[in-house]
PDB file of C-alpha atoms in Angstrom:
ATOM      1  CA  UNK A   1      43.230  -6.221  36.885  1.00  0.00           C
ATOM      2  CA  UNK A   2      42.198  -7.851  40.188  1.00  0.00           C
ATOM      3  CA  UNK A   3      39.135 -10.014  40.512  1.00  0.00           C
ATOM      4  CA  UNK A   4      36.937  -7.499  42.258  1.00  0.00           C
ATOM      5  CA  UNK A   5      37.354  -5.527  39.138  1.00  0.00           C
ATOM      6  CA  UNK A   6      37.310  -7.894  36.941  1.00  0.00           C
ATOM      7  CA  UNK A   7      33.921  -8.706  38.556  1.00  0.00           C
ATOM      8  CA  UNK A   8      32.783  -4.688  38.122  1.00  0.00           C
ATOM      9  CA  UNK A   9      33.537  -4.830  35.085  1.00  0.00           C
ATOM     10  CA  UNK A  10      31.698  -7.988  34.273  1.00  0.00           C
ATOM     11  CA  UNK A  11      28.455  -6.757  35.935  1.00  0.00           C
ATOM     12  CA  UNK A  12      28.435  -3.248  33.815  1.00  0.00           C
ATOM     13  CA  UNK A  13      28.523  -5.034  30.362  1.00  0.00           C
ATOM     14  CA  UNK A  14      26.009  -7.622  31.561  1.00  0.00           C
ATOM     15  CA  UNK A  15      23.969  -4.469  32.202  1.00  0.00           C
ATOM     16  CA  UNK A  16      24.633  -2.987  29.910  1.00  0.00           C
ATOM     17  CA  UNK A  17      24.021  -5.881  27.345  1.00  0.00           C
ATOM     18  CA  UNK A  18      20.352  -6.629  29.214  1.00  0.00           C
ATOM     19  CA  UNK A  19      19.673  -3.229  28.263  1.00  0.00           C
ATOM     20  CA  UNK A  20      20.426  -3.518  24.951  1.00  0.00           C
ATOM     21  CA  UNK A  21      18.196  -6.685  24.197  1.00  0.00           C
ATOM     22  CA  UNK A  22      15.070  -5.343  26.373  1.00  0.00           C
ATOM     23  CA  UNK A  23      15.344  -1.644  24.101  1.00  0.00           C
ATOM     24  CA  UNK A  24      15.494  -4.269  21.118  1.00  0.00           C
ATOM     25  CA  UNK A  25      12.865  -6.684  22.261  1.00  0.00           C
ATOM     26  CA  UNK A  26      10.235  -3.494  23.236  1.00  0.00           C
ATOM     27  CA  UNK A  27      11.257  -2.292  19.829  1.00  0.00           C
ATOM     28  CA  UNK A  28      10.050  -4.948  18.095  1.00  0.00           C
ATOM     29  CA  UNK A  29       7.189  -5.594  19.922  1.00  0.00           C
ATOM     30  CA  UNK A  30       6.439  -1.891  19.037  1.00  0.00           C
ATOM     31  CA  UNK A  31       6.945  -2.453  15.286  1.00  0.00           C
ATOM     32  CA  UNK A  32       5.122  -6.089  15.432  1.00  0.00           C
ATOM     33  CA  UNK A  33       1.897  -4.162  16.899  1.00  0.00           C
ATOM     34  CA  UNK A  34       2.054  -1.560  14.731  1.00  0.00           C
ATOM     35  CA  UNK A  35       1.902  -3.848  11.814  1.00  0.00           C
ATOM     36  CA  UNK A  36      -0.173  -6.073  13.019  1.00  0.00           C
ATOM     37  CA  UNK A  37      -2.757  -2.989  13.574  1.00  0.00           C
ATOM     38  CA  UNK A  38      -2.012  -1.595   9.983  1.00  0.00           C
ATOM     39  CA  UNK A  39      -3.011  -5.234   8.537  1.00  0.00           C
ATOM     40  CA  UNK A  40      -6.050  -6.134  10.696  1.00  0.00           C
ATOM     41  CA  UNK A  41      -7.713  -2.710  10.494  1.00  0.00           C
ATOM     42  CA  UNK A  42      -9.799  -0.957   7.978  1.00  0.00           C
ATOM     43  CA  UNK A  43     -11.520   2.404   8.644  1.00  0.00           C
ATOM     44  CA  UNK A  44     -14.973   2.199   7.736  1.00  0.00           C
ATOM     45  CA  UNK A  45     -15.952   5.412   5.460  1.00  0.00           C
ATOM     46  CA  UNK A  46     -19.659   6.747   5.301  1.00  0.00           C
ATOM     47  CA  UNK A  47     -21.021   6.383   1.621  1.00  0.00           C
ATOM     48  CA  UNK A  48     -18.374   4.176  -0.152  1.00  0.00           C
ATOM     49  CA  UNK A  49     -18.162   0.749  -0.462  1.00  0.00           C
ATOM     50  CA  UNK A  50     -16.888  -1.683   2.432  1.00  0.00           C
ATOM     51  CA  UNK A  51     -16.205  -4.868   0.741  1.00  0.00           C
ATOM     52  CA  UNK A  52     -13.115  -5.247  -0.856  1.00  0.00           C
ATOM     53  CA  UNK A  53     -12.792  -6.238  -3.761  1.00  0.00           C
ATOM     54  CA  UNK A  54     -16.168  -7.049  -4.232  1.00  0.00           C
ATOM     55  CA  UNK A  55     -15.515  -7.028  -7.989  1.00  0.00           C
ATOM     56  CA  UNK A  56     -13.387  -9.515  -8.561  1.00  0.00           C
ATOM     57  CA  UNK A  57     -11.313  -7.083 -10.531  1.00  0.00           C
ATOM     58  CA  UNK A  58      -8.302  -7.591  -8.212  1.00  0.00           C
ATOM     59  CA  UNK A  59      -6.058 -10.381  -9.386  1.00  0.00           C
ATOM     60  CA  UNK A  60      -6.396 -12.784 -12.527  1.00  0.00           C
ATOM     61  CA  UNK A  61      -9.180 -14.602 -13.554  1.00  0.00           C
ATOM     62  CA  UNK A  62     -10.096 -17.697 -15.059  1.00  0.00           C
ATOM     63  CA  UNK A  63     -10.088 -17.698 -18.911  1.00  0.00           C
ATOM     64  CA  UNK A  64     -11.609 -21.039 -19.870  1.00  0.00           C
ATOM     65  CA  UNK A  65     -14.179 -21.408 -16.922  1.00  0.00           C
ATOM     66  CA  UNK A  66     -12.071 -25.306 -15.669  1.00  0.00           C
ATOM     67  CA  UNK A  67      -9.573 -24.350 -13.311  1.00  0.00           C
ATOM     68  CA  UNK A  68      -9.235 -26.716  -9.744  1.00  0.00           C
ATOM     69  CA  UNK A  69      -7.135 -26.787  -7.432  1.00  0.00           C
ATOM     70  CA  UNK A  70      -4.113 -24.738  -7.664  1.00  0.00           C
ATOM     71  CA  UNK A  71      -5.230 -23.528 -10.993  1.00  0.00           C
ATOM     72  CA  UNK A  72      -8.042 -21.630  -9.094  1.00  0.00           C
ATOM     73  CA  UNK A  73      -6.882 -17.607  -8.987  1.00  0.00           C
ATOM     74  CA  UNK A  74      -6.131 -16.250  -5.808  1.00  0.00           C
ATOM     75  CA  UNK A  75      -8.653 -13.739  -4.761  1.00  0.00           C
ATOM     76  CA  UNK A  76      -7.472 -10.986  -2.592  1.00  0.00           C
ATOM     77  CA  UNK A  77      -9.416  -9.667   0.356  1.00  0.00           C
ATOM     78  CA  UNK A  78     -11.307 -13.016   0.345  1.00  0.00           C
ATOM     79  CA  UNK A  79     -11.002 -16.306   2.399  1.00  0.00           C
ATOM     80  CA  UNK A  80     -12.658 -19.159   0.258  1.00  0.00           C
ATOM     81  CA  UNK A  81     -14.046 -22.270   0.219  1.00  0.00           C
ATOM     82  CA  UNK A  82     -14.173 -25.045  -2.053  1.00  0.00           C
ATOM     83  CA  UNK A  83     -13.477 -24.146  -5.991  1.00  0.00           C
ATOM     84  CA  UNK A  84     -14.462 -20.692  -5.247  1.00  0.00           C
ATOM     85  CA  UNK A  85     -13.167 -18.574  -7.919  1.00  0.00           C
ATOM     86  CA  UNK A  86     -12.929 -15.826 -10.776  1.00  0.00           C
ATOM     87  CA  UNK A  87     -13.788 -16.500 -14.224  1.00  0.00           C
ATOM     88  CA  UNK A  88     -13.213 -13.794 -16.885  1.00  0.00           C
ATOM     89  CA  UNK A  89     -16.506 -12.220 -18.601  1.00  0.00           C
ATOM     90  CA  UNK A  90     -15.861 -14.308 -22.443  1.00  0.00           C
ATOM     91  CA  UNK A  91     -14.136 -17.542 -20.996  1.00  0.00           C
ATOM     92  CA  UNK A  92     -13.540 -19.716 -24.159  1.00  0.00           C
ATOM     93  CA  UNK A  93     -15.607 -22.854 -22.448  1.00  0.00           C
ATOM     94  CA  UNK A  94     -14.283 -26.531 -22.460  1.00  0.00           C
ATOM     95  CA  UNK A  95     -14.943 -29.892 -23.305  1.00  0.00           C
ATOM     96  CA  UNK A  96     -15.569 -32.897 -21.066  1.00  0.00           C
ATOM     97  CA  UNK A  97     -16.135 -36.554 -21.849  1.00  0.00           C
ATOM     98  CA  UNK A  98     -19.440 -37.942 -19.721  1.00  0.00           C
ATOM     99  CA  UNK A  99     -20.355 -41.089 -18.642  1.00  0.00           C
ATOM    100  CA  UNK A 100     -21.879 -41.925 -21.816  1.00  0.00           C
ATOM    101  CA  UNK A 101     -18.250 -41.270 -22.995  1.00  0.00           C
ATOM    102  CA  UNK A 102     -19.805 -38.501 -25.380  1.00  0.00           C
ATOM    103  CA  UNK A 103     -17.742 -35.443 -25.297  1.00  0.00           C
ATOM    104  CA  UNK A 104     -19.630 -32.804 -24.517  1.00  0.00           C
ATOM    105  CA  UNK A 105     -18.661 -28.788 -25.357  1.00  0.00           C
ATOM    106  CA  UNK A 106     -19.113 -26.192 -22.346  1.00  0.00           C
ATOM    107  CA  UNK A 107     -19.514 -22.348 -24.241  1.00  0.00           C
ATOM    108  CA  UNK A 108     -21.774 -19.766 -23.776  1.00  0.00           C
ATOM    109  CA  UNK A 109     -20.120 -18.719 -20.113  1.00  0.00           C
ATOM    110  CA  UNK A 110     -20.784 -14.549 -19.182  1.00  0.00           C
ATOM    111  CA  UNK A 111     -19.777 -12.053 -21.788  1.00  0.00           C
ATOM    112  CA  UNK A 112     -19.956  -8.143 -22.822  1.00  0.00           C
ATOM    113  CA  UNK A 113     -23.205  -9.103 -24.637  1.00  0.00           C
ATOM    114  CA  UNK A 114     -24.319 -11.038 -21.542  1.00  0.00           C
ATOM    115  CA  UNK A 115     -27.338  -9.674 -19.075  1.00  0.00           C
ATOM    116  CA  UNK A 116     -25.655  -7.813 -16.072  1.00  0.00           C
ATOM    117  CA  UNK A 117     -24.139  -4.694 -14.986  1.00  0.00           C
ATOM    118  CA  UNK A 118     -23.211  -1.633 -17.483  1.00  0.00           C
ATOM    119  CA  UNK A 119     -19.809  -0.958 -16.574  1.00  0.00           C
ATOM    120  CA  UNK A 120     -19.104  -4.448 -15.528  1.00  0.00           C
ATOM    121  CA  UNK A 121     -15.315  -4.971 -15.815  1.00  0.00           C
ATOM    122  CA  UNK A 122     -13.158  -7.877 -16.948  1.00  0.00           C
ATOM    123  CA  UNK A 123     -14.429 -10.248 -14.098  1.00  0.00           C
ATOM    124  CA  UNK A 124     -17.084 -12.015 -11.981  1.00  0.00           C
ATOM    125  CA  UNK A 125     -17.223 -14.279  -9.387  1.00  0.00           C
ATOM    126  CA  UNK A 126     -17.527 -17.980 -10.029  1.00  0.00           C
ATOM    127  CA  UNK A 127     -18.867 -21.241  -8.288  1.00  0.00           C
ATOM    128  CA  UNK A 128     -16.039 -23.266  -9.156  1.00  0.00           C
ATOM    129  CA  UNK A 129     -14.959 -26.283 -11.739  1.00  0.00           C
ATOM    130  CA  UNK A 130     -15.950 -28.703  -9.485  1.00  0.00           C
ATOM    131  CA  UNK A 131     -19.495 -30.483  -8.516  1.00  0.00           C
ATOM    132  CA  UNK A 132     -19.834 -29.000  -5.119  1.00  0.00           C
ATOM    133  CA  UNK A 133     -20.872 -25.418  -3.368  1.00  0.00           C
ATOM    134  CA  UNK A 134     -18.189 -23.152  -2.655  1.00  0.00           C
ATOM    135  CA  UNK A 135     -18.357 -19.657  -0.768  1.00  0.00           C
ATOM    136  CA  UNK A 136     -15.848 -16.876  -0.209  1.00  0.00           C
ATOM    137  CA  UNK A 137     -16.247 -14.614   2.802  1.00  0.00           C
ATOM    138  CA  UNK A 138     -15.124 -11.304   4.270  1.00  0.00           C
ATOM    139  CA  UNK A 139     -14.856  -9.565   7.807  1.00  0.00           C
ATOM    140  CA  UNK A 140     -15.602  -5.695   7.518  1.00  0.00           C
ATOM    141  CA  UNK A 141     -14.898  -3.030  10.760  1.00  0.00           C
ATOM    142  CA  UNK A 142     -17.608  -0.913  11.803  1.00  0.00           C
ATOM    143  CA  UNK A 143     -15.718   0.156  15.137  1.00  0.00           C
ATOM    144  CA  UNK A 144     -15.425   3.893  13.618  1.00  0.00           C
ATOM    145  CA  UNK A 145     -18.665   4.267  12.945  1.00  0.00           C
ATOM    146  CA  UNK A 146     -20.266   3.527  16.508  1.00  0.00           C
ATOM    147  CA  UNK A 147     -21.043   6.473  17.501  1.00  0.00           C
ATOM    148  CA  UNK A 148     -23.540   6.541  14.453  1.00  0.00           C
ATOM    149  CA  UNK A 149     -24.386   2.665  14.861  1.00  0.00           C
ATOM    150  CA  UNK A 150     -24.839   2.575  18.889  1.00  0.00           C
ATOM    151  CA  UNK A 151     -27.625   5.891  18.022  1.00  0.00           C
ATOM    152  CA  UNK A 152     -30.003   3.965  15.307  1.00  0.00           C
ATOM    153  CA  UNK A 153     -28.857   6.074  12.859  1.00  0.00           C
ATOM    154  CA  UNK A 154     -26.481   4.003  10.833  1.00  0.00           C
ATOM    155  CA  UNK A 155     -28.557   2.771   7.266  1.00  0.00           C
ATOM    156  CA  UNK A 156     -27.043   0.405   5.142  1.00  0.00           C
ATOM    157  CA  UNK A 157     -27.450  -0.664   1.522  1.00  0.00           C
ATOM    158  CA  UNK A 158     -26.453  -3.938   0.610  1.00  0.00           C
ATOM    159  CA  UNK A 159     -26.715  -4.703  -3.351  1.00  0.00           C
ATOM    160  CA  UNK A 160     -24.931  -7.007  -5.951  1.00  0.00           C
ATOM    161  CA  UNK A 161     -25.601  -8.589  -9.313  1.00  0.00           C
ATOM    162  CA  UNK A 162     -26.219 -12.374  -8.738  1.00  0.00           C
ATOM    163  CA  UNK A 163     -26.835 -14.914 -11.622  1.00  0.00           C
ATOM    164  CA  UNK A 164     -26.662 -17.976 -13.455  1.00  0.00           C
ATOM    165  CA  UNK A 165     -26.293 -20.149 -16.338  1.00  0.00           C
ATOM    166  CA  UNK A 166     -28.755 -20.954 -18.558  1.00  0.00           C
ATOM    167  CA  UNK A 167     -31.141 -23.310 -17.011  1.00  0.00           C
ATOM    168  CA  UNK A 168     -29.094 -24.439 -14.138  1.00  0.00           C
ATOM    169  CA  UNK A 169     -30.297 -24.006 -10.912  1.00  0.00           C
ATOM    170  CA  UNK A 170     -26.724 -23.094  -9.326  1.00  0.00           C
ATOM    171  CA  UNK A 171     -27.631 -20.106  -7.576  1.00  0.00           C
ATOM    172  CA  UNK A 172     -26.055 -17.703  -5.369  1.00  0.00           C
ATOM    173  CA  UNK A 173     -26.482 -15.691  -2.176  1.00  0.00           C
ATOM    174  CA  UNK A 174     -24.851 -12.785  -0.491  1.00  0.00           C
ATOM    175  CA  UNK A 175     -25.470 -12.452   3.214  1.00  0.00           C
ATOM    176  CA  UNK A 176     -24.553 -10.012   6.071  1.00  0.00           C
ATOM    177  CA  UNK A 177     -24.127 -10.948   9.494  1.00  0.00           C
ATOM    178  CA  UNK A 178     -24.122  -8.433  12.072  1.00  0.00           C
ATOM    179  CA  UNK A 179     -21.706  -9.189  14.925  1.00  0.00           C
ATOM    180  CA  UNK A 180     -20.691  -6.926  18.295  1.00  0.00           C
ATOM    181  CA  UNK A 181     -17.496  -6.433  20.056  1.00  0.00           C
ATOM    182  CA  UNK A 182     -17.799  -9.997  21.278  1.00  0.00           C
ATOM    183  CA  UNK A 183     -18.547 -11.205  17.832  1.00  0.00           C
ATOM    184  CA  UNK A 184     -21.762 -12.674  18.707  1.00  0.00           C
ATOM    185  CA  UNK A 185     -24.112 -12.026  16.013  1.00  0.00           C
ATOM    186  CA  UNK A 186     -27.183  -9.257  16.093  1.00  0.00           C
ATOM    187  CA  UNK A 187     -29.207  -9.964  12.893  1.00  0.00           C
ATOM    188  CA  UNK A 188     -28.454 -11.396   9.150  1.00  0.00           C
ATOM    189  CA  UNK A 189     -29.971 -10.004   5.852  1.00  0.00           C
ATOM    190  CA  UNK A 190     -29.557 -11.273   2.690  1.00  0.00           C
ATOM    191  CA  UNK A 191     -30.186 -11.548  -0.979  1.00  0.00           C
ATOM    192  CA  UNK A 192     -30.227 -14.231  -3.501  1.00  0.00           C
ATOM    193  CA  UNK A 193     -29.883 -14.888  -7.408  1.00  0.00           C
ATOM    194  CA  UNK A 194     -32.793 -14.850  -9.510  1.00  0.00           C
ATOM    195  CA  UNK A 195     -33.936 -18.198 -10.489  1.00  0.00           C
ATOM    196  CA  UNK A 196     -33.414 -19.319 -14.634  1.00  0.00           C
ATOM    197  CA  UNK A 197     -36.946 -17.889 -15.143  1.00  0.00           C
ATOM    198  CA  UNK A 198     -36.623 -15.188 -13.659  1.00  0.00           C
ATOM    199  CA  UNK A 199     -33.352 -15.116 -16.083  1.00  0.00           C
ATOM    200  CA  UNK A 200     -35.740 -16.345 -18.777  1.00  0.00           C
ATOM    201  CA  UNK A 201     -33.374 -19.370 -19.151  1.00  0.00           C
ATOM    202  CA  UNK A 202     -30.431 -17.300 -20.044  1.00  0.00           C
ATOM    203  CA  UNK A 203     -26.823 -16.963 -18.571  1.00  0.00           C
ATOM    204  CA  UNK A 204     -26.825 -13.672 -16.965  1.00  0.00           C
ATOM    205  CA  UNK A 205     -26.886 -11.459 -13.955  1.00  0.00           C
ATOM    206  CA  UNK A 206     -29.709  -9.489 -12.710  1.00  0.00           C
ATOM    207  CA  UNK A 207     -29.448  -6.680  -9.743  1.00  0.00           C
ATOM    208  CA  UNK A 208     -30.502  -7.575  -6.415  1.00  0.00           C
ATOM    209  CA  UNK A 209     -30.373  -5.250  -3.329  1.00  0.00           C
ATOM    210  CA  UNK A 210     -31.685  -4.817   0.091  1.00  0.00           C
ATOM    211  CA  UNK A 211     -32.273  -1.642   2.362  1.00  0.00           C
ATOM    212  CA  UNK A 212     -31.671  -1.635   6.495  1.00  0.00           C
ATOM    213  CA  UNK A 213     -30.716  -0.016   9.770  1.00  0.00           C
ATOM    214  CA  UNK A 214     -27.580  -1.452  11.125  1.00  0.00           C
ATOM    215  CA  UNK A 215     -28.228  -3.114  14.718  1.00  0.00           C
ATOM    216  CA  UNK A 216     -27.066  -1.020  17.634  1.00  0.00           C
ATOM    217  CA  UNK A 217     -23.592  -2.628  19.070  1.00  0.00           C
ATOM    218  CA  UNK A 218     -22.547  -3.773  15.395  1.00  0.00           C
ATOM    219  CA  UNK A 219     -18.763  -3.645  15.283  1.00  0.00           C
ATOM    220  CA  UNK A 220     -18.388  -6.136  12.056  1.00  0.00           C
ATOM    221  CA  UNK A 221     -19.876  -7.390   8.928  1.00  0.00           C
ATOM    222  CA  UNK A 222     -19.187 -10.510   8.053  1.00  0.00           C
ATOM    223  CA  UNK A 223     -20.090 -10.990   4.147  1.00  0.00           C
ATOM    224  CA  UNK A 224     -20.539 -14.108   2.863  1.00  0.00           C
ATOM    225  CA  UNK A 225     -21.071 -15.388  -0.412  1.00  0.00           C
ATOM    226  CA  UNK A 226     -22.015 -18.374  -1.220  1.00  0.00           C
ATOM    227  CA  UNK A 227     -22.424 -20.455  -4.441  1.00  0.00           C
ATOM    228  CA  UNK A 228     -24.667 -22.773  -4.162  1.00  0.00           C
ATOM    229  CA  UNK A 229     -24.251 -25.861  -6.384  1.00  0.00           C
ATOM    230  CA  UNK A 230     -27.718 -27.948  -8.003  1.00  0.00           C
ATOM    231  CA  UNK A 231     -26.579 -29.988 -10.982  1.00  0.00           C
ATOM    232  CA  UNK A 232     -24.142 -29.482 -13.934  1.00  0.00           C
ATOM    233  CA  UNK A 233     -20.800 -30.235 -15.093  1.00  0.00           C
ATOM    234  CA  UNK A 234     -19.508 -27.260 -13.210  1.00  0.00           C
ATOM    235  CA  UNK A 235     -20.710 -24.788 -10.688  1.00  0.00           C
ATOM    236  CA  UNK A 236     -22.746 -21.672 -12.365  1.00  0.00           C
ATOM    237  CA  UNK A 237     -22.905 -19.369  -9.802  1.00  0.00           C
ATOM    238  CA  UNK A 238     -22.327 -15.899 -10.759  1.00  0.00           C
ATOM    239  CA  UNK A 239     -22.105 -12.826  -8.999  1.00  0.00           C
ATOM    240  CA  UNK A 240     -20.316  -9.427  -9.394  1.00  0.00           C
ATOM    241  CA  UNK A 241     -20.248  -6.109  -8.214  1.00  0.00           C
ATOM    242  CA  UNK A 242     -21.143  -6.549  -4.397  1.00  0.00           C
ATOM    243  CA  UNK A 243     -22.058  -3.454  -2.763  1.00  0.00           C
ATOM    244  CA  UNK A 244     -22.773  -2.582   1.077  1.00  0.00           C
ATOM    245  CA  UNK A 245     -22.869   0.874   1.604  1.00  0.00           C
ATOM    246  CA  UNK A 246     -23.368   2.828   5.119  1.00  0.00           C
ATOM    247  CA  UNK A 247     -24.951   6.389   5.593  1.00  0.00           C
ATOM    248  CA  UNK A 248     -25.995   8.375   7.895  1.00  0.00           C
ATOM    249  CA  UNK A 249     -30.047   8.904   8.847  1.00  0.00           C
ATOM    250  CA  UNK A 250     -30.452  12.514   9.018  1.00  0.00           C
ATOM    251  CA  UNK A 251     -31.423  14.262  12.292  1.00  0.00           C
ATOM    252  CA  UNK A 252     -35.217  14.373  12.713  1.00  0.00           C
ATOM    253  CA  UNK A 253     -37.006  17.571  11.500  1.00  0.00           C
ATOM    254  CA  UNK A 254     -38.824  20.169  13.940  1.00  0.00           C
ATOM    255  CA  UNK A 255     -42.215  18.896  11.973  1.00  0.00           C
ATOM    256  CA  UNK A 256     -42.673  15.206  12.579  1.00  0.00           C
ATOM    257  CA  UNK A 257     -43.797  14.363   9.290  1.00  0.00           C
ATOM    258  CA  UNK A 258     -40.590  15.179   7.760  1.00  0.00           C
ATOM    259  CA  UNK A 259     -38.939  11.919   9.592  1.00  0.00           C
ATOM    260  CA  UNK A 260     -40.419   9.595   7.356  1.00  0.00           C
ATOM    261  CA  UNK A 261     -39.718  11.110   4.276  1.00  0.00           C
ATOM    262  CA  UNK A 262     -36.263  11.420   5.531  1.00  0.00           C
ATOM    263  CA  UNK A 263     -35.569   8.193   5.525  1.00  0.00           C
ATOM    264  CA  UNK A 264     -37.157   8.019   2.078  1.00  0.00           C
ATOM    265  CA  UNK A 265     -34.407  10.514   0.961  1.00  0.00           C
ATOM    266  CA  UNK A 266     -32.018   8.200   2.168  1.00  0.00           C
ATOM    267  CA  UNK A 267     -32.661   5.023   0.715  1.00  0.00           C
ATOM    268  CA  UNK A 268     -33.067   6.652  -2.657  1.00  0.00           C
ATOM    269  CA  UNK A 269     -29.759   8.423  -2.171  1.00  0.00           C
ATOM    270  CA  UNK A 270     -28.314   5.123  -1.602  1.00  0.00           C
ATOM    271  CA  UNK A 271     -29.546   3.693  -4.387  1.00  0.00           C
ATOM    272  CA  UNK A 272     -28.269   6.900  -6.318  1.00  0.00           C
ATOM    273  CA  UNK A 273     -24.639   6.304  -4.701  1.00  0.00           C
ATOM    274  CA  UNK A 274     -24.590   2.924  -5.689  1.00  0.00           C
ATOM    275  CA  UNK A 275     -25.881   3.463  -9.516  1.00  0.00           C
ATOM    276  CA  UNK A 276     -22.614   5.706  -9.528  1.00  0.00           C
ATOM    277  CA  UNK A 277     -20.449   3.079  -7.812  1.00  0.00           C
ATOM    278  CA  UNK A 278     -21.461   0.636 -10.936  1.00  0.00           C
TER     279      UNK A 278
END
């Protein structure tokens, strides 16, 4: 073979070899996107629930009501902060020497028997073993709902059941924070625990919920829950069964009283929805 084939032949497999790793590269890139777009996006559905796994039920859960640090569960579908973590409904307790060196016996954590939801499951959300505030958070995707958002018409209900321990003031709350494309925010709700007399002094959870349009633009949620430590060996914030439901308002009827009782309907079929979603 003489060099001026040797050269042809050369430039063909070089070609033919860049072909082969651009076809490779664009298929990966192809496959990387589609991924990526499979694990960053959620379709938001009218009338069910948007948080995810706003149970707790998801994963394990802390049995004794001590675990730090690696100990702590991992909680899918949440990014956490501090000691933020799950403690089983009947945790056995612990004991603790104090600075008195007096060892002191933590029982009576959340139970069957406890105050709280009906159906309620094998878990709840939990402040943490350590002495500081903790929160876990979520991002939600409205994007397939804006044509119902960017027309008013998008109603939300947000609802959970928040508590405490006894007479510790740990408390809790659950917030929303509307963001648009940009991710600047539009408007925050919120609700909170009850306080221990409002509990009566008992470890419990009672149901708190809240009622809105979402603003116009919204494109995310971002849910935030944060436990909120006061005093105590550990931090007793409880809180299970978040809820944030989104319907549609109906179209306005040809006689104008009929709009307000429309949205009447609608707030009392969320609150029917989300009875059922207990």
């Amino acid at each position: 073979m003489n060099q001026q084939n040797i050269f042809s032949h050369l430039v063909q497999n070089i070609a033919r070899t860049g072909v082969v790793l651009i076809t490779g590269l664009s298929l990966n890139l192809l496959i990387h996107d589609a991924l990526y777009a499979a694990t960053t996006t959620k379709d938001a559905v009218l009338g069910k629930n948007l948080i995810v796994n706003g149970n707790g039920e998801q994963g394990a859960c802390d049995a004794v009501g001590n675990a730090v640090g690696s100990a702590i569960p991992s909680i899918p579908a949440w990014t956490t902060s501090g000691s933020f973590s799950v403690l089983c409904y009947g945790a056995s307790g612990f004991e603790f020497v104090n600075n008195l060196g007096q060892t002191v016996r933590v029982s009576g954590l959340p139970d069957a028997n406890s105050p709280g939801a009906e159906n309620r499951g094998k878990n709840l959300f939990f402040g943490g073993a350590n002495r500081s505030s903790s929160s876990g958070s979520q991002l939600l995707n409205l994007t397939d709902l804006a044509a119902i958002v960017d027309t008013g018409k998008g109603a939300y209900d947000l609802g959970a059941w928040l508590g405490g321990y006894t007479t510790d003031s740990d408390n809790v709350l659950l917030s929303l924070d509307f963001l648009n494309q940009d991710g600047l925010s539009l408007g925050k709700t919120s609700i909170a625990s009850p306080t221990p007399e409002e509990r009566n002094n008992t470890t419990g959870l009672l149901f708190k919920s809240t009622q809105g349009i979402l603003p116009v633009g919204s494109r995310q949620v971002n849910v935030t829950l944060n436990m909120n430590y006061v005093r105590g060996r550990v931090n007793d914030a409880y809180a299970d069964k978040l809820s944030f439901v989104v319907t549609q308002v109906p179209e306005p009827s040809i006689v104008p009283g009929f709009v307000a009782s429309g949205a009447i309907l609608v707030m009392l079929k969320l609150r029917q929805k989300r009875r059922l979603l207990e």
